[in-house]
mmCIF file with all atom_site columns, C-alpha atoms in Angstrom:
data_model
loop_
_atom_site.group_PDB
_atom_site.id
_atom_site.type_symbol
_atom_site.label_atom_id
_atom_site.label_alt_id
_atom_site.label_comp_id
_atom_site.label_asym_id
_atom_site.label_entity_id
_atom_site.label_seq_id
_atom_site.pdbx_PDB_ins_code
_atom_site.Cartn_x
_atom_site.Cartn_y
_atom_site.Cartn_z
_atom_site.occupancy
_atom_site.B_iso_or_equiv
_atom_site.pdbx_formal_charge
_atom_site.auth_seq_id
_atom_site.auth_comp_id
_atom_site.auth_asym_id
_atom_site.auth_atom_id
_atom_site.pdbx_PDB_model_num
ATOM 1   C CA . GLU T 1 1   ? -5.793  5.089   5.849   1.00 0.00 ? 1   GLU T CA 1
ATOM 2   C CA . GLN T 1 2   ? -2.202  4.940   6.056   1.00 0.00 ? 2   GLN T CA 1
ATOM 3   C CA . CYS T 1 3   ? -0.240  6.118   2.830   1.00 0.00 ? 3   CYS T CA 1
ATOM 4   C CA . PHE T 1 4   ? 3.387   6.399   2.380   1.00 0.00 ? 4   PHE T CA 1
ATOM 5   C CA . ALA T 1 5   ? 5.825   7.298   -0.881  1.00 0.00 ? 5   ALA T CA 1
ATOM 6   C CA . LYS T 1 6   ? 6.562   4.276   -3.171  1.00 0.00 ? 6   LYS T CA 1
ATOM 7   C CA . GLU T 1 7   ? 10.238  5.027   -3.271  1.00 0.00 ? 7   GLU T CA 1
ATOM 8   C CA . GLN T 1 8   ? 10.356  5.456   0.550   1.00 0.00 ? 8   GLN T CA 1
ATOM 9   C CA . ALA T 1 9   ? 9.310   1.435   0.928   1.00 0.00 ? 9   ALA T CA 1
ATOM 10  C CA . SER T 1 10  ? 11.131  0.184   -2.551  1.00 0.00 ? 10  SER T CA 1
ATOM 11  C CA . SER T 1 11  ? 13.534  -1.018  -0.565  1.00 0.00 ? 11  SER T CA 1
ATOM 12  C CA . CYS T 1 12  ? 14.593  -1.602  3.319   1.00 0.00 ? 12  CYS T CA 1
ATOM 13  C CA . THR T 1 13  ? 17.277  -3.123  5.283   1.00 0.00 ? 13  THR T CA 1
ATOM 14  C CA . GLU T 1 14  ? 17.327  -5.221  8.475   1.00 0.00 ? 14  GLU T CA 1
ATOM 15  C CA . ALA T 1 15  ? 20.704  -6.772  9.226   1.00 0.00 ? 15  ALA T CA 1
ATOM 16  C CA . GLY T 1 16  ? 21.986  -6.746  5.850   1.00 0.00 ? 16  GLY T CA 1
ATOM 17  C CA . ASP T 1 17  ? 19.335  -8.206  4.495   1.00 0.00 ? 17  ASP T CA 1
ATOM 18  C CA . SER T 1 18  ? 17.004  -6.142  1.426   1.00 0.00 ? 18  SER T CA 1
ATOM 19  C CA . PHE T 1 19  ? 13.105  -6.307  1.486   1.00 0.00 ? 19  PHE T CA 1
ATOM 20  C CA . GLU T 1 20  ? 12.227  -5.063  -2.146  1.00 0.00 ? 20  GLU T CA 1
ATOM 21  C CA . LEU T 1 21  ? 8.333   -3.555  -2.527  1.00 0.00 ? 21  LEU T CA 1
ATOM 22  C CA . LEU T 1 22  ? 6.520   -5.937  -5.159  1.00 0.00 ? 22  LEU T CA 1
ATOM 23  C CA . CYS T 1 23  ? 3.015   -4.366  -4.956  1.00 0.00 ? 23  CYS T CA 1
ATOM 24  C CA . THR T 1 24  ? 0.604   -1.887  -3.119  1.00 0.00 ? 24  THR T CA 1
ATOM 25  C CA . ALA T 1 25  ? -3.080  -2.061  -3.188  1.00 0.00 ? 25  ALA T CA 1
ATOM 26  C CA . PRO T 1 26  ? -5.554  -0.419  -0.647  1.00 0.00 ? 26  PRO T CA 1
ATOM 27  C CA . GLY T 1 27  ? -4.581  -1.166  2.694   1.00 0.00 ? 27  GLY T CA 1
ATOM 28  C CA . ILE T 1 28  ? -1.989  -3.780  1.879   1.00 0.00 ? 28  ILE T CA 1
ATOM 29  C CA . VAL T 1 29  ? 1.593   -3.756  1.005   1.00 0.00 ? 29  VAL T CA 1
ATOM 30  C CA . ALA T 1 30  ? 3.677   -6.992  -0.593  1.00 0.00 ? 30  ALA T CA 1
ATOM 31  C CA . PHE T 1 31  ? 7.597   -7.454  -0.036  1.00 0.00 ? 31  PHE T CA 1
ATOM 32  C CA . ALA T 1 32  ? 10.032  -10.077 -1.201  1.00 0.00 ? 32  ALA T CA 1
ATOM 33  C CA . LYS T 1 33  ? 11.285  -11.395 2.341   1.00 0.00 ? 33  LYS T CA 1
ATOM 34  C CA . PRO T 1 34  ? 14.905  -13.139 1.732   1.00 0.00 ? 34  PRO T CA 1
ATOM 35  C CA . SER T 1 35  ? 15.357  -16.531 3.401   1.00 0.00 ? 35  SER T CA 1
ATOM 36  C CA . GLY T 1 36  ? 16.966  -16.591 6.624   1.00 0.00 ? 36  GLY T CA 1
ATOM 37  C CA . ILE T 1 37  ? 15.247  -13.972 8.657   1.00 0.00 ? 37  ILE T CA 1
ATOM 38  C CA . ARG T 1 38  ? 12.003  -14.477 10.784  1.00 0.00 ? 38  ARG T CA 1
ATOM 39  C CA . THR T 1 39  ? 8.648   -12.975 9.577   1.00 0.00 ? 39  THR T CA 1
ATOM 40  C CA . GLU T 1 40  ? 8.439   -11.168 12.924  1.00 0.00 ? 40  GLU T CA 1
ATOM 41  C CA . ASN T 1 41  ? 11.809  -9.226  12.389  1.00 0.00 ? 41  ASN T CA 1
ATOM 42  C CA . ALA T 1 42  ? 11.070  -8.510  8.687   1.00 0.00 ? 42  ALA T CA 1
ATOM 43  C CA . ILE T 1 43  ? 7.791   -6.945  10.078  1.00 0.00 ? 43  ILE T CA 1
ATOM 44  C CA . LYS T 1 44  ? 9.290   -4.798  12.471  1.00 0.00 ? 44  LYS T CA 1
ATOM 45  C CA . ALA T 1 45  ? 12.384  -3.893  10.175  1.00 0.00 ? 45  ALA T CA 1
ATOM 46  C CA . LEU T 1 46  ? 10.090  -2.364  7.535   1.00 0.00 ? 46  LEU T CA 1
ATOM 47  C CA . SER T 1 47  ? 7.543   -1.091  9.989   1.00 0.00 ? 47  SER T CA 1
ATOM 48  C CA . LEU T 1 48  ? 10.430  1.037   11.044  1.00 0.00 ? 48  LEU T CA 1
ATOM 49  C CA . ARG T 1 49  ? 11.741  2.344   8.231   1.00 0.00 ? 49  ARG T CA 1
ATOM 50  C CA . LEU T 1 50  ? 8.174   3.132   6.656   1.00 0.00 ? 50  LEU T CA 1
ATOM 51  C CA . ARG T 1 51  ? 7.310   4.735   9.909   1.00 0.00 ? 51  ARG T CA 1
ATOM 52  C CA . ILE T 1 52  ? 3.625   2.958   10.167  1.00 0.00 ? 52  ILE T CA 1
ATOM 53  C CA . PRO T 1 53  ? 2.839   -0.149  11.664  1.00 0.00 ? 53  PRO T CA 1
ATOM 54  C CA . LEU T 1 54  ? 2.431   -3.115  9.665   1.00 0.00 ? 54  LEU T CA 1
ATOM 55  C CA . GLN T 1 55  ? 0.356   -6.672  10.722  1.00 0.00 ? 55  GLN T CA 1
ATOM 56  C CA . ALA T 1 56  ? 1.348   -10.002 9.129   1.00 0.00 ? 56  ALA T CA 1
ATOM 57  C CA . ILE T 1 57  ? -1.283  -11.417 7.069   1.00 0.00 ? 57  ILE T CA 1
ATOM 58  C CA . SER T 1 58  ? 0.497   -14.585 6.715   1.00 0.00 ? 58  SER T CA 1
ATOM 59  C CA . ARG T 1 59  ? 4.104   -15.496 7.312   1.00 0.00 ? 59  ARG T CA 1
ATOM 60  C CA . LEU T 1 60  ? 6.826   -17.467 6.009   1.00 0.00 ? 60  LEU T CA 1
ATOM 61  C CA . ASP T 1 61  ? 9.283   -19.772 7.646   1.00 0.00 ? 61  ASP T CA 1
ATOM 62  C CA . GLN T 1 62  ? 12.749  -18.532 8.567   1.00 0.00 ? 62  GLN T CA 1
ATOM 63  C CA . PRO T 1 63  ? 14.276  -20.813 5.632   1.00 0.00 ? 63  PRO T CA 1
ATOM 64  C CA . THR T 1 64  ? 11.639  -19.511 2.749   1.00 0.00 ? 64  THR T CA 1
ATOM 65  C CA . SER T 1 65  ? 12.046  -16.361 0.640   1.00 0.00 ? 65  SER T CA 1
ATOM 66  C CA . GLY T 1 66  ? 9.211   -15.312 -1.177  1.00 0.00 ? 66  GLY T CA 1
ATOM 67  C CA . VAL T 1 67  ? 5.823   -12.698 -1.000  1.00 0.00 ? 67  VAL T CA 1
ATOM 68  C CA . LEU T 1 68  ? 5.565   -11.200 2.695   1.00 0.00 ? 68  LEU T CA 1
ATOM 69  C CA . PRO T 1 69  ? 1.455   -9.654  2.346   1.00 0.00 ? 69  PRO T CA 1
ATOM 70  C CA . LEU T 1 70  ? 1.573   -6.690  5.006   1.00 0.00 ? 70  LEU T CA 1
ATOM 71  C CA . ALA T 1 71  ? -1.393  -5.026  5.980   1.00 0.00 ? 71  ALA T CA 1
ATOM 72  C CA . LEU T 1 72  ? -1.274  -1.060  6.948   1.00 0.00 ? 72  LEU T CA 1
ATOM 73  C CA . GLY T 1 73  ? -2.397  0.123   10.075  1.00 0.00 ? 73  GLY T CA 1
ATOM 74  C CA . ALA T 1 74  ? -2.712  -1.425  13.508  1.00 0.00 ? 74  ALA T CA 1
ATOM 75  C CA . ASP T 1 75  ? -4.021  -5.208  14.110  1.00 0.00 ? 75  ASP T CA 1
ATOM 76  C CA . SER T 1 76  ? -7.267  -3.216  15.360  1.00 0.00 ? 76  SER T CA 1
ATOM 77  C CA . GLY T 1 77  ? -7.954  -2.100  11.909  1.00 0.00 ? 77  GLY T CA 1
ATOM 78  C CA . ALA T 1 78  ? -10.494 -2.784  9.124   1.00 0.00 ? 78  ALA T CA 1
ATOM 79  C CA . ALA T 1 79  ? -7.570  -3.560  6.563   1.00 0.00 ? 79  ALA T CA 1
ATOM 80  C CA . TYR T 1 80  ? -6.070  -6.410  8.871   1.00 0.00 ? 80  TYR T CA 1
ATOM 81  C CA . HIS T 1 81  ? -9.436  -8.015  9.808   1.00 0.00 ? 81  HIS T CA 1
ATOM 82  C CA . TYR T 1 82  ? -10.435 -7.412  5.563   1.00 0.00 ? 82  TYR T CA 1
ATOM 83  C CA . TYR T 1 83  ? -7.204  -9.564  4.657   1.00 0.00 ? 83  TYR T CA 1
ATOM 84  C CA . LYS T 1 84  ? -6.817  -11.789 7.591   1.00 0.00 ? 84  LYS T CA 1
ATOM 85  C CA . ALA T 1 85  ? -10.652 -13.019 6.834   1.00 0.00 ? 85  ALA T CA 1
ATOM 86  C CA . GLN T 1 86  ? -9.155  -13.639 3.227   1.00 0.00 ? 86  GLN T CA 1
ATOM 87  C CA . TRP T 1 87  ? -6.568  -16.015 4.539   1.00 0.00 ? 87  TRP T CA 1
ATOM 88  C CA . ALA T 1 88  ? -8.707  -17.424 7.226   1.00 0.00 ? 88  ALA T CA 1
ATOM 89  C CA . ALA T 1 89  ? -11.543 -18.415 4.633   1.00 0.00 ? 89  ALA T CA 1
ATOM 90  C CA . ARG T 1 90  ? -8.726  -19.913 2.134   1.00 0.00 ? 90  ARG T CA 1
ATOM 91  C CA . LEU T 1 91  ? -10.011 -17.498 -0.158  1.00 0.00 ? 91  LEU T CA 1
ATOM 92  C CA . VAL T 1 92  ? -6.606  -17.091 -0.961  1.00 0.00 ? 92  VAL T CA 1
ATOM 93  C CA . SER T 1 93  ? -3.978  -19.429 -2.227  1.00 0.00 ? 93  SER T CA 1
ATOM 94  C CA . LYS T 1 94  ? -0.325  -19.760 -2.216  1.00 0.00 ? 94  LYS T CA 1
ATOM 95  C CA . GLU T 1 95  ? 1.943   -21.753 -4.626  1.00 0.00 ? 95  GLU T CA 1
ATOM 96  C CA . TYR T 1 96  ? 5.936   -22.798 -3.527  1.00 0.00 ? 96  TYR T CA 1
ATOM 97  C CA . LEU T 1 97  ? 8.634   -24.030 -5.270  1.00 0.00 ? 97  LEU T CA 1
ATOM 98  C CA . CYS T 1 98  ? 10.946  -26.162 -3.291  1.00 0.00 ? 98  CYS T CA 1
ATOM 99  C CA . LEU T 1 99  ? 14.150  -28.055 -3.998  1.00 0.00 ? 99  LEU T CA 1
ATOM 100 C CA . CYS T 1 100 ? 13.210  -31.798 -2.698  1.00 0.00 ? 100 CYS T CA 1
ATOM 101 C CA . GLU T 1 101 ? 16.193  -34.160 -2.266  1.00 0.00 ? 101 GLU T CA 1
ATOM 102 C CA . PHE T 1 102 ? 16.148  -37.975 -1.796  1.00 0.00 ? 102 PHE T CA 1
ATOM 103 C CA . GLY T 1 103 ? 18.466  -40.170 -0.169  1.00 0.00 ? 103 GLY T CA 1
ATOM 104 C CA . VAL T 1 104 ? 19.836  -43.620 -1.431  1.00 0.00 ? 104 VAL T CA 1
ATOM 105 C CA . GLY T 1 105 ? 17.003  -46.105 -0.899  1.00 0.00 ? 105 GLY T CA 1
ATOM 106 C CA . GLU T 1 106 ? 14.021  -43.635 -0.789  1.00 0.00 ? 106 GLU T CA 1
ATOM 107 C CA . ALA T 1 107 ? 11.125  -43.908 -2.930  1.00 0.00 ? 107 ALA T CA 1
ATOM 108 C CA . MET T 1 108 ? 10.908  -40.988 -5.766  1.00 0.00 ? 108 MET T CA 1
ATOM 109 C CA . PRO T 1 109 ? 7.538   -39.425 -5.661  1.00 0.00 ? 109 PRO T CA 1
ATOM 110 C CA . GLY T 1 110 ? 6.707   -40.379 -9.578  1.00 0.00 ? 110 GLY T CA 1
ATOM 111 C CA . ARG T 1 111 ? 7.895   -39.253 -13.115 1.00 0.00 ? 111 ARG T CA 1
ATOM 112 C CA . VAL T 1 112 ? 8.200   -35.792 -13.784 1.00 0.00 ? 112 VAL T CA 1
ATOM 113 C CA . GLY T 1 113 ? 4.678   -34.360 -14.566 1.00 0.00 ? 113 GLY T CA 1
ATOM 114 C CA . THR T 1 114 ? 3.494   -36.633 -11.622 1.00 0.00 ? 114 THR T CA 1
ATOM 115 C CA . MET T 1 115 ? 1.135   -34.868 -9.595  1.00 0.00 ? 115 MET T CA 1
ATOM 116 C CA . SER T 1 116 ? -0.352  -35.647 -6.293  1.00 0.00 ? 116 SER T CA 1
ATOM 117 C CA . ALA T 1 117 ? -0.913  -34.353 -2.796  1.00 0.00 ? 117 ALA T CA 1
ATOM 118 C CA . VAL T 1 118 ? -0.357  -34.490 1.327   1.00 0.00 ? 118 VAL T CA 1
ATOM 119 C CA . THR T 1 119 ? -2.907  -33.811 3.640   1.00 0.00 ? 119 THR T CA 1
ATOM 120 C CA . ALA T 1 120 ? -1.566  -33.213 7.300   1.00 0.00 ? 120 ALA T CA 1
ATOM 121 C CA . PRO T 1 121 ? -2.682  -30.919 10.045  1.00 0.00 ? 121 PRO T CA 1
ATOM 122 C CA . ILE T 1 122 ? 0.130   -28.457 10.808  1.00 0.00 ? 122 ILE T CA 1
ATOM 123 C CA . ARG T 1 123 ? 1.088   -26.126 13.473  1.00 0.00 ? 123 ARG T CA 1
ATOM 124 C CA . ASP T 1 124 ? 3.694   -23.027 13.980  1.00 0.00 ? 124 ASP T CA 1
ATOM 125 C CA . VAL T 1 125 ? 6.534   -23.644 16.041  1.00 0.00 ? 125 VAL T CA 1
ATOM 126 C CA . ASP T 1 126 ? 8.998   -21.270 17.822  1.00 0.00 ? 126 ASP T CA 1
ATOM 127 C CA . GLN T 1 127 ? 12.182  -22.122 18.844  1.00 0.00 ? 127 GLN T CA 1
ATOM 128 C CA . MET T 1 128 ? 14.773  -20.346 20.076  1.00 0.00 ? 128 MET T CA 1
ATOM 129 C CA . ASP T 1 129 ? 15.860  -17.811 16.841  1.00 0.00 ? 129 ASP T CA 1
ATOM 130 C CA . THR T 1 130 ? 13.711  -19.649 14.439  1.00 0.00 ? 130 THR T CA 1
ATOM 131 C CA . SER T 1 131 ? 10.428  -21.024 13.575  1.00 0.00 ? 131 SER T CA 1
ATOM 132 C CA . PHE T 1 132 ? 9.070   -23.310 11.399  1.00 0.00 ? 132 PHE T CA 1
ATOM 133 C CA . VAL T 1 133 ? 5.800   -25.412 10.673  1.00 0.00 ? 133 VAL T CA 1
ATOM 134 C CA . GLN T 1 134 ? 5.613   -28.945 11.462  1.00 0.00 ? 134 GLN T CA 1
ATOM 135 C CA . VAL T 1 135 ? 3.495   -32.251 11.464  1.00 0.00 ? 135 VAL T CA 1
ATOM 136 C CA . SER T 1 136 ? 1.134   -32.509 14.609  1.00 0.00 ? 136 SER T CA 1
ATOM 137 C CA . LYS T 1 137 ? -2.150  -33.734 15.251  1.00 0.00 ? 137 LYS T CA 1
ATOM 138 C CA . ARG T 1 138 ? -3.169  -30.494 17.183  1.00 0.00 ? 138 ARG T CA 1
ATOM 139 C CA . GLY T 1 139 ? -2.145  -28.521 14.344  1.00 0.00 ? 139 GLY T CA 1
ATOM 140 C CA . ARG T 1 140 ? -4.777  -26.850 11.519  1.00 0.00 ? 140 ARG T CA 1
ATOM 141 C CA . ASP T 1 141 ? -5.663  -29.175 8.398   1.00 0.00 ? 141 ASP T CA 1
ATOM 142 C CA . ALA T 1 142 ? -3.477  -28.222 5.971   1.00 0.00 ? 142 ALA T CA 1
ATOM 143 C CA . ALA T 1 143 ? -3.165  -29.653 1.982   1.00 0.00 ? 143 ALA T CA 1
ATOM 144 C CA . THR T 1 144 ? -0.216  -29.349 0.014   1.00 0.00 ? 144 THR T CA 1
ATOM 145 C CA . CYS T 1 145 ? -0.276  -30.388 -3.631  1.00 0.00 ? 145 CYS T CA 1
ATOM 146 C CA . PHE T 1 146 ? 2.735   -30.836 -5.644  1.00 0.00 ? 146 PHE T CA 1
ATOM 147 C CA . GLU T 1 147 ? 3.954   -31.764 -9.309  1.00 0.00 ? 147 GLU T CA 1
ATOM 148 C CA . VAL T 1 148 ? 7.163   -33.392 -10.017 1.00 0.00 ? 148 VAL T CA 1
ATOM 149 C CA . ILE T 1 149 ? 8.898   -30.511 -12.684 1.00 0.00 ? 149 ILE T CA 1
ATOM 150 C CA . ALA T 1 150 ? 12.236  -32.477 -12.648 1.00 0.00 ? 150 ALA T CA 1
ATOM 151 C CA . LYS T 1 151 ? 14.668  -35.215 -11.382 1.00 0.00 ? 151 LYS T CA 1
#
């Protein structure tokens, strides 16, 4: 099992971006990924700084900031397979807060407090220096539940 000092990981810098260590548990660490950086670049920077291999359990799109969970050790290791299985089995949920803007004449999704869901298959897309998720018939099933919290 890989171990490292929390002080060593408390902040790492890559191209001016700082990654704050949020949490550690057996076989896993969680960092705050800033927006504007690819998950793959964040993992590379953190792995070099900590001097241990780190594996993506989940990813965040480049413009998205948030919690980035990483398994400690190689992608053949038990920690990686255990945590990856949690995501694959949908035993882990993600929650996002996003700002949506509607153009003139576009229908608003309801009054404040309205709850709804969007279901559509999505796939990961890598283009040039960015990556994102888009709706695609060839993608994996996904559901997004939302609540209107302000207008």
